[in-house]
Coordinates of C-alpha atoms in Angstrom, one line a residue:
M1 CA 77.0 287.1 58.1
K2 CA 78.5 289.5 55.6
K3 CA 79.8 291.8 58.3
A4 CA 81.4 288.8 60.2
L5 CA 83.1 287.7 56.9
V6 CA 84.5 291.2 56.3
I7 CA 85.8 291.5 59.9
F8 CA 87.4 288.0 59.5
S9 CA 89.1 289.0 56.3
I10 CA 90.4 292.3 57.7
A11 CA 91.7 290.5 60.8
L12 CA 93.5 287.8 58.5
L13 CA 95.0 290.6 56.4
L14 CA 96.3 292.4 59.5
F15 CA 97.7 289.1 60.8
V16 CA 99.6 288.4 57.6
S17 CA 100.8 292.0 57.4
C18 CA 102.1 291.9 60.9
A19 CA 103.9 288.6 60.2
L20 CA 105.5 289.9 57.0
L21 CA 106.5 293.1 58.9
A22 CA 108.1 291.0 61.7
L23 CA 109.9 288.9 59.0
Y24 CA 111.1 292.1 57.3
F25 CA 112.7 293.5 60.5
A26 CA 114.2 290.1 61.2
M27 CA 115.8 290.0 57.8
Q28 CA 117.2 293.5 58.3
S29 CA 119.0 292.4 61.6
P30 CA 122.3 290.7 62.1
Y31 CA 120.3 287.5 62.6
T32 CA 119.3 287.3 58.9
T33 CA 121.4 284.2 58.2
K34 CA 120.2 282.4 61.3
V35 CA 116.6 283.2 60.5
T36 CA 117.0 281.9 56.9
N37 CA 118.6 278.6 58.0
H38 CA 115.9 278.1 60.5
I39 CA 113.2 278.6 57.9
L40 CA 115.0 276.3 55.4
K41 CA 115.3 273.7 58.1
Q42 CA 111.6 273.8 58.8
Y43 CA 110.2 273.9 55.3
S44 CA 112.8 272.8 52.7
P45 CA 112.3 269.1 51.6
P46 CA 116.1 268.6 50.9
P47 CA 118.3 269.8 53.7
I48 CA 119.7 273.3 52.7
S49 CA 121.9 275.7 54.5
V50 CA 123.5 279.0 53.6
H51 CA 126.7 280.6 54.7
E52 CA 125.5 284.1 54.5
A53 CA 122.0 285.7 53.8
T54 CA 121.2 289.3 53.2
F55 CA 118.0 291.2 52.4
Q56 CA 117.7 294.4 50.3
F57 CA 114.5 296.4 50.4
P58 CA 112.0 295.9 49.1
N59 CA 112.2 292.3 47.6
H60 CA 115.8 291.1 47.1
L61 CA 117.1 288.1 49.0
S62 CA 120.7 287.1 48.5
F63 CA 122.3 283.8 49.7
K64 CA 126.0 283.0 49.5
G65 CA 127.6 279.6 50.0
V66 CA 124.4 277.6 49.6
E67 CA 124.8 273.9 50.3
V68 CA 122.2 271.3 49.2
K69 CA 122.4 267.9 50.9
E70 CA 121.1 264.3 50.2
L71 CA 120.2 264.8 46.5
Q72 CA 123.4 263.2 45.2
D73 CA 126.4 261.3 46.7
E74 CA 128.2 264.6 47.2
N75 CA 126.6 267.8 48.5
I76 CA 125.7 270.4 45.9
I77 CA 127.5 273.8 46.5
I78 CA 126.2 277.0 44.9
E79 CA 128.3 280.2 45.2
Q80 CA 125.4 282.6 45.3
V81 CA 121.6 282.6 44.8
D82 CA 119.6 285.8 44.4
I83 CA 115.8 286.0 44.6
W84 CA 113.6 288.9 43.7
V85 CA 110.1 288.3 45.2
S86 CA 107.2 289.9 43.5
T87 CA 104.7 292.0 45.5
D88 CA 102.0 290.1 43.5
S89 CA 102.5 287.2 45.9
I90 CA 100.2 289.0 48.3
T91 CA 97.3 288.8 45.8
E92 CA 98.1 285.6 43.8
S93 CA 97.1 282.1 44.8
M94 CA 100.7 281.0 44.7
P95 CA 104.1 282.6 45.4
V96 CA 105.3 284.8 42.6
I97 CA 109.0 285.2 42.0
D98 CA 110.2 287.9 39.6
S99 CA 113.7 286.4 39.2
I100 CA 116.0 283.8 40.5
L101 CA 119.8 284.1 39.7
I102 CA 122.0 281.1 40.5
N103 CA 125.7 281.8 40.1
G104 CA 128.5 279.2 40.4
L105 CA 127.0 275.7 40.2
L106 CA 128.7 272.4 39.6
L107 CA 126.6 269.4 38.6
Q108 CA 128.9 266.4 37.8
D109 CA 126.1 263.8 38.0
G110 CA 123.4 265.4 36.0
I111 CA 120.2 267.0 37.2
P112 CA 119.4 265.9 40.8
D113 CA 116.1 264.2 41.6
I114 CA 114.4 267.2 43.3
P115 CA 111.5 266.4 45.5
K116 CA 108.1 267.8 44.4
I117 CA 107.5 271.3 45.8
E118 CA 104.5 273.4 46.0
P119 CA 103.8 275.3 42.7
I120 CA 105.2 278.8 42.4
K121 CA 105.0 281.3 39.6
L122 CA 108.5 282.1 38.3
R123 CA 109.0 284.9 35.8
Q124 CA 112.7 284.5 35.1
L125 CA 115.4 281.9 35.9
A126 CA 119.1 282.7 35.3
I127 CA 122.0 280.3 35.9
T128 CA 125.6 281.6 35.4
N129 CA 128.9 279.9 35.7
L130 CA 127.4 276.4 35.4
D131 CA 129.5 273.3 34.8
Y132 CA 127.3 270.3 34.0
S133 CA 127.8 266.7 33.1
D134 CA 125.6 263.6 32.9
G135 CA 127.9 261.2 31.1
E136 CA 126.5 261.9 27.6
F137 CA 126.2 265.7 27.7
I138 CA 128.9 268.0 29.1
S139 CA 128.5 271.8 29.2
R140 CA 131.3 274.0 30.6
D141 CA 131.2 277.7 31.7
T142 CA 127.5 277.8 30.9
D143 CA 125.0 280.6 31.2
I144 CA 121.2 280.0 31.0
Q145 CA 118.4 282.4 31.1
I146 CA 114.7 281.4 30.8
E147 CA 111.9 283.9 30.9
N148 CA 108.5 282.6 32.1
P149 CA 109.6 279.0 32.3
L150 CA 106.6 276.6 32.0
Y151 CA 106.4 272.9 32.7
L152 CA 103.3 271.2 31.3
N153 CA 104.1 267.7 32.6
E154 CA 106.6 266.0 34.9
N155 CA 108.5 264.3 32.0
Q156 CA 109.3 267.5 30.2
P157 CA 113.1 267.9 30.3
I158 CA 113.3 271.6 29.2
P159 CA 110.7 274.2 30.2
F160 CA 108.8 276.2 27.6
G161 CA 109.8 279.8 27.6
S162 CA 112.2 282.3 26.1
I163 CA 115.6 280.7 26.5
Q164 CA 119.1 282.1 26.1
Y165 CA 121.9 279.6 26.4
S166 CA 125.7 280.0 26.1
A167 CA 128.6 277.7 26.9
E168 CA 132.3 277.9 26.3
Q169 CA 132.4 274.2 25.3
V170 CA 129.9 271.4 24.9
Y171 CA 130.7 267.7 24.6
W172 CA 128.0 265.6 23.0
H173 CA 128.3 262.1 21.5
R174 CA 132.1 262.3 21.5
E175 CA 132.0 265.7 19.6
A176 CA 133.2 269.0 20.9
F177 CA 131.3 272.2 20.2
N178 CA 132.9 275.5 21.2
N179 CA 131.5 279.0 21.9
V180 CA 127.8 277.8 21.8
L181 CA 125.1 280.5 21.8
I182 CA 121.4 279.8 21.5
D183 CA 118.5 282.3 21.6
L184 CA 115.2 280.4 21.5
N185 CA 111.5 280.9 22.0
Y186 CA 110.6 277.4 23.0
Q187 CA 106.9 276.6 22.8
E188 CA 104.6 273.6 22.6
E189 CA 104.1 274.4 19.0
N190 CA 105.7 276.9 16.5
S191 CA 109.0 277.4 18.4
T192 CA 111.5 279.9 17.0
V193 CA 115.3 280.0 17.1
Y194 CA 116.2 283.6 16.8
G195 CA 119.9 282.8 16.7
A196 CA 122.2 279.8 17.2
S197 CA 126.0 279.6 16.7
F198 CA 128.8 277.3 17.6
E199 CA 132.2 276.0 16.3
W200 CA 132.7 272.4 15.3
R201 CA 135.5 270.6 13.3
G202 CA 137.2 273.9 12.6
G203 CA 134.0 275.4 11.1
A204 CA 131.8 278.2 12.3
F205 CA 128.0 277.5 12.3
S206 CA 125.3 280.0 12.7
T207 CA 121.5 279.7 12.0
Q208 CA 118.0 280.8 12.7
A209 CA 115.1 278.3 12.6
E210 CA 111.4 278.1 12.6
Q211 CA 109.2 275.2 13.7
Y212 CA 106.2 274.0 11.7
L213 CA 103.8 271.1 11.9
D214 CA 106.0 268.9 9.7
G215 CA 109.3 269.9 11.3
W216 CA 112.0 272.6 11.5
S217 CA 113.1 275.0 8.7
L218 CA 116.6 276.4 8.9
V219 CA 116.8 280.1 8.1
N220 CA 120.0 282.0 7.2
T221 CA 122.2 279.1 8.0
T222 CA 125.9 279.5 7.4
I223 CA 128.7 277.0 7.8
D224 CA 132.1 278.5 7.3
R225 CA 135.5 276.7 6.9
L226 CA 134.3 273.3 8.0
R227 CA 137.0 270.6 7.7
L228 CA 136.0 266.9 7.6
N229 CA 138.5 264.3 6.6
T230 CA 137.8 260.6 5.9
K231 CA 138.6 259.4 9.5
Q232 CA 136.5 262.1 11.1
W233 CA 133.7 261.3 8.7
D234 CA 133.9 257.6 9.6
D235 CA 133.9 258.5 13.3
I236 CA 130.5 260.3 13.1
D237 CA 127.7 257.9 14.0
T238 CA 124.7 259.3 12.1
S239 CA 122.3 257.5 14.5
D240 CA 123.5 259.8 17.3
W241 CA 122.3 262.8 15.4
S242 CA 119.1 261.4 14.1
F243 CA 116.8 262.9 16.7
I244 CA 117.9 266.3 15.5
T245 CA 118.5 265.7 11.8
E246 CA 115.2 263.9 11.3
K247 CA 113.3 266.9 12.7
I248 CA 114.9 269.3 10.1
T249 CA 112.6 269.0 7.1
H250 CA 113.3 272.2 5.2
L251 CA 116.2 274.5 4.3
N252 CA 115.0 278.1 3.8
S253 CA 118.6 279.2 3.2
L254 CA 121.9 277.4 3.8
D255 CA 125.4 278.6 2.8
I256 CA 128.5 276.4 3.1
L257 CA 131.6 278.5 2.6
S258 CA 135.3 277.6 2.1
S259 CA 134.8 274.1 3.5
T260 CA 136.5 270.8 2.7
I261 CA 134.9 267.4 3.0
E262 CA 136.6 264.0 2.4
T263 CA 135.0 260.5 2.3
P264 CA 136.5 257.2 1.0
N265 CA 135.1 257.8 -2.5
F266 CA 134.5 261.6 -2.6
Q267 CA 136.7 264.5 -1.8
A268 CA 135.8 268.2 -2.3
S269 CA 138.1 271.1 -1.4
D270 CA 137.2 274.8 -0.7
I271 CA 133.4 274.3 -1.3
D272 CA 131.0 277.2 -1.6
L273 CA 127.4 275.8 -1.6
S274 CA 124.2 277.8 -1.4
L275 CA 120.7 276.2 -1.0
E276 CA 117.4 278.0 -0.9
N277 CA 113.9 276.7 -0.3
I278 CA 114.8 273.0 -0.4
S279 CA 112.5 270.5 1.2
L280 CA 114.2 267.5 2.8
I281 CA 111.1 265.3 2.8
N282 CA 110.4 265.7 -0.9
R283 CA 112.4 264.1 -3.6
V284 CA 114.5 266.1 -6.1
W285 CA 111.6 266.2 -8.7
Q286 CA 109.1 267.3 -6.0
Q287 CA 111.0 270.5 -5.1
K288 CA 109.1 273.8 -5.6
D289 CA 110.9 277.1 -6.3
G290 CA 114.3 275.7 -5.0
Y291 CA 117.7 277.0 -5.8
I292 CA 121.2 275.5 -5.7
S293 CA 124.6 277.0 -6.5
F294 CA 127.9 275.3 -6.0
S295 CA 131.6 275.9 -6.7
A296 CA 134.8 274.3 -5.4
E297 CA 138.5 274.3 -5.9
S298 CA 138.4 270.6 -6.8
I299 CA 136.3 267.4 -6.6
N300 CA 137.7 263.9 -6.6
Y301 CA 135.2 261.2 -7.2
L302 CA 136.1 257.6 -8.0
N303 CA 139.7 258.7 -8.8
H304 CA 138.6 261.3 -11.3
L305 CA 139.5 264.9 -10.6
W306 CA 137.2 267.9 -11.5
L307 CA 138.9 271.3 -11.1
E308 CA 137.1 274.6 -10.5
P309 CA 133.6 273.1 -10.9
A310 CA 130.7 275.6 -10.8
F311 CA 127.0 274.8 -10.9
E312 CA 123.8 276.9 -10.7
S313 CA 120.3 275.5 -10.9
Y314 CA 116.6 276.1 -10.1
F315 CA 114.1 273.4 -9.1
D316 CA 110.4 273.7 -9.7
H317 CA 107.9 270.8 -10.1
D318 CA 109.6 268.1 -12.1
L319 CA 112.0 270.6 -13.7
I320 CA 115.6 271.2 -13.0
S321 CA 116.9 274.3 -14.9
I322 CA 120.7 274.2 -15.2
E323 CA 121.7 277.9 -15.6
A324 CA 125.4 277.0 -15.6
L325 CA 127.6 273.9 -15.3
N326 CA 131.3 274.0 -16.0
F327 CA 134.4 272.3 -14.8
E328 CA 138.0 271.4 -15.8
F329 CA 138.3 267.7 -16.4
E330 CA 141.3 265.6 -17.6
K331 CA 143.2 268.6 -18.8
G332 CA 140.2 270.0 -20.6
F333 CA 137.1 272.1 -20.1
V334 CA 133.4 271.1 -20.1
T335 CA 130.5 273.5 -20.1
T336 CA 126.7 273.1 -20.5
V337 CA 123.3 274.6 -19.8
G338 CA 119.9 273.0 -20.1
E339 CA 116.9 271.5 -18.4
L340 CA 116.2 268.1 -16.9
T341 CA 112.9 266.4 -16.1
P342 CA 112.4 262.9 -14.5
N343 CA 112.3 261.3 -18.0
S344 CA 114.1 263.7 -20.3
A345 CA 117.2 265.9 -20.7
Y346 CA 117.5 269.0 -22.8
L347 CA 120.9 270.7 -23.3
K348 CA 121.0 274.0 -25.0
N349 CA 124.7 273.5 -25.5
L350 CA 127.5 271.1 -24.6
D351 CA 131.1 272.2 -25.1
I352 CA 134.0 269.8 -24.5
D353 CA 137.5 271.3 -25.2
G354 CA 140.9 269.6 -24.8
V355 CA 139.7 266.7 -22.6
K356 CA 142.0 263.7 -22.5
W357 CA 140.0 260.8 -20.9
I358 CA 141.3 257.3 -20.4
Y359 CA 138.3 255.0 -19.8
E360 CA 140.0 252.3 -17.7
S361 CA 137.1 250.9 -15.7
P362 CA 133.5 250.1 -16.5
E363 CA 132.5 252.0 -13.3
D364 CA 133.8 255.2 -14.9
Y365 CA 130.8 255.2 -17.2
T366 CA 128.2 253.5 -15.0
L367 CA 126.5 256.6 -13.6
I368 CA 126.3 258.2 -17.0
S369 CA 125.0 255.1 -18.8
Q370 CA 122.4 254.4 -16.0
Y371 CA 121.1 257.9 -16.3
I372 CA 120.9 257.9 -20.1
N373 CA 119.2 254.5 -20.0
S374 CA 116.5 255.9 -17.7
L375 CA 115.6 258.7 -20.1
D376 CA 112.7 258.7 -22.6
S377 CA 114.1 261.7 -24.4
L378 CA 117.6 263.3 -24.9
I379 CA 117.9 266.5 -26.9
I380 CA 121.0 268.7 -27.5
D381 CA 120.7 271.9 -29.6
D382 CA 124.4 272.4 -30.0
V383 CA 127.4 270.1 -29.1
K384 CA 131.0 270.9 -29.8
I385 CA 134.0 268.7 -29.0
R386 CA 137.5 270.2 -29.8
R387 CA 141.0 268.9 -29.5
S388 CA 140.0 266.0 -27.3
Q389 CA 141.2 262.4 -26.8
F390 CA 139.2 259.4 -25.6
I391 CA 140.9 256.1 -24.9
Q392 CA 138.8 253.0 -24.0
I393 CA 140.7 250.2 -22.4
A394 CA 138.0 249.0 -19.9
T395 CA 136.7 246.3 -22.2
Q396 CA 137.6 244.5 -25.5
P397 CA 137.9 245.7 -28.1
H398 CA 140.0 248.7 -27.2
W399 CA 139.6 251.9 -29.2
Q400 CA 140.8 255.5 -29.1
F401 CA 140.3 258.9 -30.7
S402 CA 143.0 261.6 -30.7
G403 CA 142.5 265.2 -31.8
L404 CA 138.8 264.5 -31.9
S405 CA 136.5 267.2 -33.2
L406 CA 132.7 266.9 -33.4
D407 CA 130.0 269.3 -34.4
G408 CA 126.3 268.5 -33.8
K409 CA 123.3 270.7 -34.4
D410 CA 119.6 270.2 -33.3
L411 CA 120.2 266.7 -32.1
T412 CA 117.5 264.3 -30.8
L413 CA 119.5 261.4 -29.5
K414 CA 116.8 259.5 -27.7
K415 CA 113.1 259.4 -28.3
K416 CA 110.4 257.2 -26.9
N417 CA 113.1 255.4 -24.9
K418 CA 114.9 254.4 -28.1
T419 CA 118.5 255.6 -28.7
G420 CA 119.6 256.9 -32.1
L421 CA 120.0 260.0 -34.2
W422 CA 116.3 260.9 -34.6
N423 CA 117.0 264.5 -35.7
G424 CA 120.0 266.7 -36.4
Q425 CA 123.3 266.6 -38.1
I426 CA 126.8 265.5 -37.0
R427 CA 130.3 266.0 -38.4
V428 CA 133.2 264.1 -36.9
T429 CA 136.9 264.3 -37.6
A430 CA 140.1 263.2 -35.8
N431 CA 143.8 263.4 -36.2
N432 CA 143.9 259.7 -35.7
A433 CA 141.9 256.8 -34.3
S434 CA 142.3 253.1 -33.7
F435 CA 140.1 250.1 -33.2
K436 CA 142.1 247.1 -32.0
N437 CA 145.0 247.0 -34.4
L438 CA 143.2 249.1 -37.1
V439 CA 144.7 252.6 -37.3
T440 CA 143.4 255.5 -39.3
S441 CA 144.5 259.1 -39.8
Q442 CA 142.2 262.1 -40.6
P443 CA 138.9 260.1 -40.7
L444 CA 135.7 262.0 -41.7
I445 CA 132.2 261.0 -40.8
T446 CA 129.0 263.1 -41.6
M447 CA 125.4 262.1 -40.9
Q448 CA 122.0 263.6 -40.7
S449 CA 118.5 262.6 -39.5
E450 CA 115.1 264.1 -40.0
D451 CA 112.0 262.8 -38.4
G452 CA 113.7 259.5 -37.5
I453 CA 115.2 258.8 -40.9
W454 CA 118.9 258.6 -40.3
K455 CA 121.4 258.8 -43.1
L456 CA 125.2 258.3 -43.0
H457 CA 126.2 260.6 -45.9
E458 CA 129.9 259.8 -45.7
A459 CA 132.3 257.7 -43.8
F460 CA 135.8 258.1 -45.2
I461 CA 138.4 256.3 -43.1
P462 CA 142.0 256.2 -44.5
L463 CA 144.0 253.2 -43.5
E464 CA 147.7 252.5 -43.5
K465 CA 147.3 250.3 -46.6
G466 CA 143.9 251.2 -47.9
L467 CA 140.6 252.9 -46.8
I468 CA 137.0 252.4 -45.8
E469 CA 134.1 254.2 -47.4
A470 CA 130.5 253.7 -46.4
T471 CA 127.0 255.1 -46.7
A472 CA 124.0 253.9 -44.7
S473 CA 120.4 254.7 -43.7
Y474 CA 118.2 253.6 -40.8
T475 CA 114.5 254.5 -40.4
L476 CA 113.9 254.8 -36.6
S477 CA 110.4 256.2 -36.9
Q478 CA 108.9 253.1 -38.4
P479 CA 108.1 250.0 -36.2
S480 CA 110.0 247.7 -38.7
Q481 CA 113.0 250.1 -38.8
P482 CA 114.2 249.3 -42.3
W483 CA 117.9 249.9 -42.9
R484 CA 120.6 249.5 -45.5
V485 CA 124.4 249.8 -45.7
E486 CA 126.8 250.0 -48.5
A487 CA 130.6 249.9 -47.9
F488 CA 133.9 249.4 -49.7
A489 CA 137.0 248.4 -47.7
D490 CA 140.6 247.7 -48.7
G491 CA 143.5 247.1 -46.4
L492 CA 141.5 245.5 -43.4
P493 CA 143.5 242.9 -41.4
I494 CA 141.3 239.9 -40.8
E495 CA 142.5 239.7 -37.2
L496 CA 140.1 242.6 -36.7
F497 CA 137.2 240.2 -36.9
S498 CA 138.7 237.6 -34.5
Q499 CA 136.4 238.7 -31.7
W500 CA 133.3 237.7 -33.7
L501 CA 134.8 234.7 -35.7
D502 CA 135.9 231.9 -33.5
L503 CA 138.3 230.3 -36.0
P504 CA 140.1 227.0 -35.0
V505 CA 143.3 228.1 -36.8
E506 CA 145.2 231.4 -36.6
A507 CA 145.7 233.3 -39.8
E508 CA 146.8 236.7 -40.9
A509 CA 145.7 238.4 -44.1
I510 CA 144.6 241.7 -45.6
A511 CA 141.0 241.9 -46.9
E512 CA 139.4 243.8 -49.7
F513 CA 135.6 243.7 -50.0
Q514 CA 132.5 245.4 -51.2
M515 CA 129.3 245.0 -49.3
S516 CA 125.6 245.9 -49.8
L517 CA 123.1 244.8 -47.1
N518 CA 119.6 245.7 -46.1
G519 CA 116.9 244.5 -43.7
L520 CA 114.6 245.3 -40.9
G521 CA 115.9 246.2 -37.4
G522 CA 112.6 246.4 -35.4
D523 CA 113.7 243.4 -33.4
A524 CA 115.9 240.3 -33.6
L525 CA 113.2 238.2 -35.3
M526 CA 112.6 240.9 -38.0
L527 CA 116.4 241.0 -38.7
K528 CA 116.6 237.2 -39.0
H529 CA 113.7 237.1 -41.5
S530 CA 114.8 240.1 -43.5
L531 CA 118.6 240.2 -43.9
T532 CA 119.4 240.5 -47.6
G533 CA 122.5 241.4 -49.7
E534 CA 125.9 240.3 -50.6
L535 CA 129.6 240.7 -49.7
V536 CA 132.3 239.9 -52.2
G537 CA 136.0 240.3 -51.9
S538 CA 139.4 238.8 -51.7
L539 CA 142.4 238.3 -49.4
R540 CA 146.1 239.1 -50.0
D541 CA 149.3 238.6 -48.0
S542 CA 147.7 235.6 -46.4
V543 CA 149.7 233.5 -43.8
L544 CA 148.6 230.5 -41.8
L545 CA 150.2 230.4 -38.3
Q546 CA 150.7 226.9 -36.9
E547 CA 152.1 225.8 -33.5
N548 CA 155.2 223.7 -33.4
D549 CA 157.9 222.6 -30.9
S550 CA 159.4 226.1 -30.8
D551 CA 158.0 229.3 -29.3
I552 CA 157.8 230.8 -32.8
P553 CA 154.8 229.6 -34.8
K554 CA 155.3 228.0 -38.2
T555 CA 154.2 230.4 -41.0
T556 CA 152.7 229.0 -44.2
P557 CA 151.8 231.5 -46.9
F558 CA 148.6 230.7 -48.8
E559 CA 146.4 232.1 -51.5
S560 CA 142.6 231.9 -51.7
S561 CA 140.0 232.4 -54.3
E562 CA 137.6 235.4 -54.1
F563 CA 134.9 235.0 -51.5
S564 CA 131.3 235.6 -52.0
V565 CA 128.6 235.7 -49.2
S566 CA 125.0 236.3 -50.2
A567 CA 121.9 236.6 -48.0
D568 CA 118.3 236.3 -49.0
R569 CA 115.7 237.0 -46.2
G570 CA 117.9 235.5 -43.5
R571 CA 119.3 232.6 -45.5
I572 CA 123.1 233.0 -46.0
I573 CA 125.2 231.1 -48.5
I574 CA 129.0 231.2 -48.3
A575 CA 130.2 230.1 -51.7
P576 CA 133.2 227.7 -51.7
I577 CA 136.5 229.4 -51.2
Q578 CA 139.6 227.5 -52.3
I579 CA 142.8 227.7 -50.2
K580 CA 146.2 226.8 -51.7
G581 CA 149.7 227.0 -50.3
E582 CA 153.0 225.1 -50.1
G583 CA 151.9 221.7 -49.0
L584 CA 148.6 223.1 -48.0
S585 CA 145.1 223.0 -49.5
G586 CA 141.6 223.4 -48.3
S587 CA 138.2 225.1 -48.7
L588 CA 135.6 227.0 -46.8
Q589 CA 131.9 227.0 -47.5
G590 CA 128.6 227.1 -45.6
N591 CA 124.9 227.5 -45.4
I592 CA 123.2 229.4 -42.6
D593 CA 119.5 230.0 -41.9
L594 CA 119.0 232.6 -39.2
V595 CA 115.5 231.4 -38.5
Q596 CA 115.8 227.6 -38.9
T597 CA 119.2 226.9 -37.3
E598 CA 119.2 223.1 -37.0
D599 CA 121.0 222.4 -40.2
N600 CA 123.4 225.4 -40.2
T601 CA 126.9 224.5 -41.1
I602 CA 130.2 226.2 -42.0
L603 CA 132.9 223.8 -43.0
L604 CA 136.6 224.6 -43.1
Q605 CA 138.7 221.8 -44.5
L606 CA 142.5 221.9 -44.4
I607 CA 144.9 219.3 -45.8
D608 CA 148.5 219.9 -44.6
G609 CA 150.7 217.2 -46.0
C610 CA 149.0 213.9 -45.0
I611 CA 146.9 215.5 -42.2
N612 CA 143.3 216.1 -43.2
Q613 CA 141.3 218.3 -40.8
S614 CA 137.6 219.1 -41.1
F615 CA 136.2 221.8 -38.8
D616 CA 132.5 222.5 -38.4
L617 CA 132.6 226.2 -37.2
V618 CA 128.9 226.2 -36.2
K619 CA 129.0 223.1 -34.0
G620 CA 132.7 223.6 -32.9
S621 CA 133.6 220.0 -33.9
L622 CA 136.8 218.6 -35.5
Q623 CA 137.4 215.5 -37.5
Q624 CA 141.0 214.6 -38.3
E625 CA 142.6 211.9 -40.5
N626 CA 146.2 211.0 -40.6
N627 CA 147.0 209.6 -44.0
C628 CA 150.8 209.5 -43.4
P629 CA 152.3 206.0 -44.1
K630 CA 152.9 204.1 -40.9
K631 CA 156.5 203.4 -40.1

């Protein structure tokens, strides 16, 4: 039995050898092309013909003018196909091809539906001078090389293997990519991009990449001279890119150089950005050992221009270390260094020099205020403001500081989510300042706080016709927050208080008063129960403005007695104030209980000739009598 099996095997081997020898001599003859077309006609599932076939010893088959029919509406023409057959085919269970080279191929309708063929083992596939289009993806002047291509299932669009891809131009989702090069080891898991580069939107892109279980990490990625204007940005549909961007989960190193990006609310020119070890699936505070540096020629955000901004920072487990932050803003310079956590901010220093900021819209301060409100703690070791101007016209009342200088040391400005000067000392001066129509020159304010006990040592505010002096204290560290304020003022126009006093008549006057108040500021109820003190003073240069038939109001000078307002644990008494003028008399008095408000009343009575008017300023009511003789 064994002898018969051996004889059969030898005979089969001799038969195959003789057949291959006959095919070899046929391929060497002038009939090579005819033999090839005959074999293709017999065994090829789609009809294939060749214009010229040659054979080079020992294993090289070359076909020119290959035409493939019936796979698409138009026949597929290939300029040349070269095949190198491996001698291992004799011993392997399937044909073994060392290499296939396809040169000069045009596929305008995508990849044809190739009938299933018997499996072969292919060690290298190369395609050169390929022009491809499927409606969504276009690749021109393309070269592809795949070593050991492997398909694990029929639905796999790209074979696994070592892939080199180049194209003069690629169109994808209405975007053009030029000079595309990709060197990729594509595997079922842990693929590696050894190098990829292309040009897009005027920028040169290059990268390496590594695949992990949670996605791809970009390595040594560089984007140089990218240009994106607002219209181009709007034309980009991010959903088209999502199947790529969603798979990128980590930036090992990314550099953006000399690039410009514009969006409707944000414009940045000549950007240099460097990112290292940044996770795209973790939030800012979850980064570990990350690094960012940034500089630009300018940034325009919400119509505010930052010139020459520079930023350098490290990220590590709920900590952002700001190594440098500086920029030119509103004709001045801002610099700072410090540390941020999710609930706190610590600045080693903050320097503001020569800034001239006009605060015109509430949105200008929204981001800053939202961030400060989110903090439990805000500490600044050293803050300096020099030669700066701040003008606030976004909301009433308007105010401004010109020639502002501020020195602050060891400041704790927020603690336990409560804002105030918990620790440190501050000195403020200005060339001039204004609040509504109150103008001052060379004001001086000094204050200090230690362990939550805040003290206003001096507030000296010269006025055009007088001055304001004040001292105060506020204990932030106690739950009840006791406070006191003592002030003297002369030369204050009473129009300054019109925002808080809704008077039924318009008047102008200059006030002089002395005030001493104290209470508890822990909450609104404590304040109502504790407000105690007194305010005494007088008015001068008083004028009552009354409407008449002309556009110019009628002015009536008047005098008033000294006013006295006293408060005792939330019960306020306004002693009667007498008003006298030419043809005018009246009085103002009131009683207010901040806790029991039902019987609160402030009465203003004016008698102008034979017109008697009585106003209840609390209820907003008016009673009027006309005692003029009837004609």
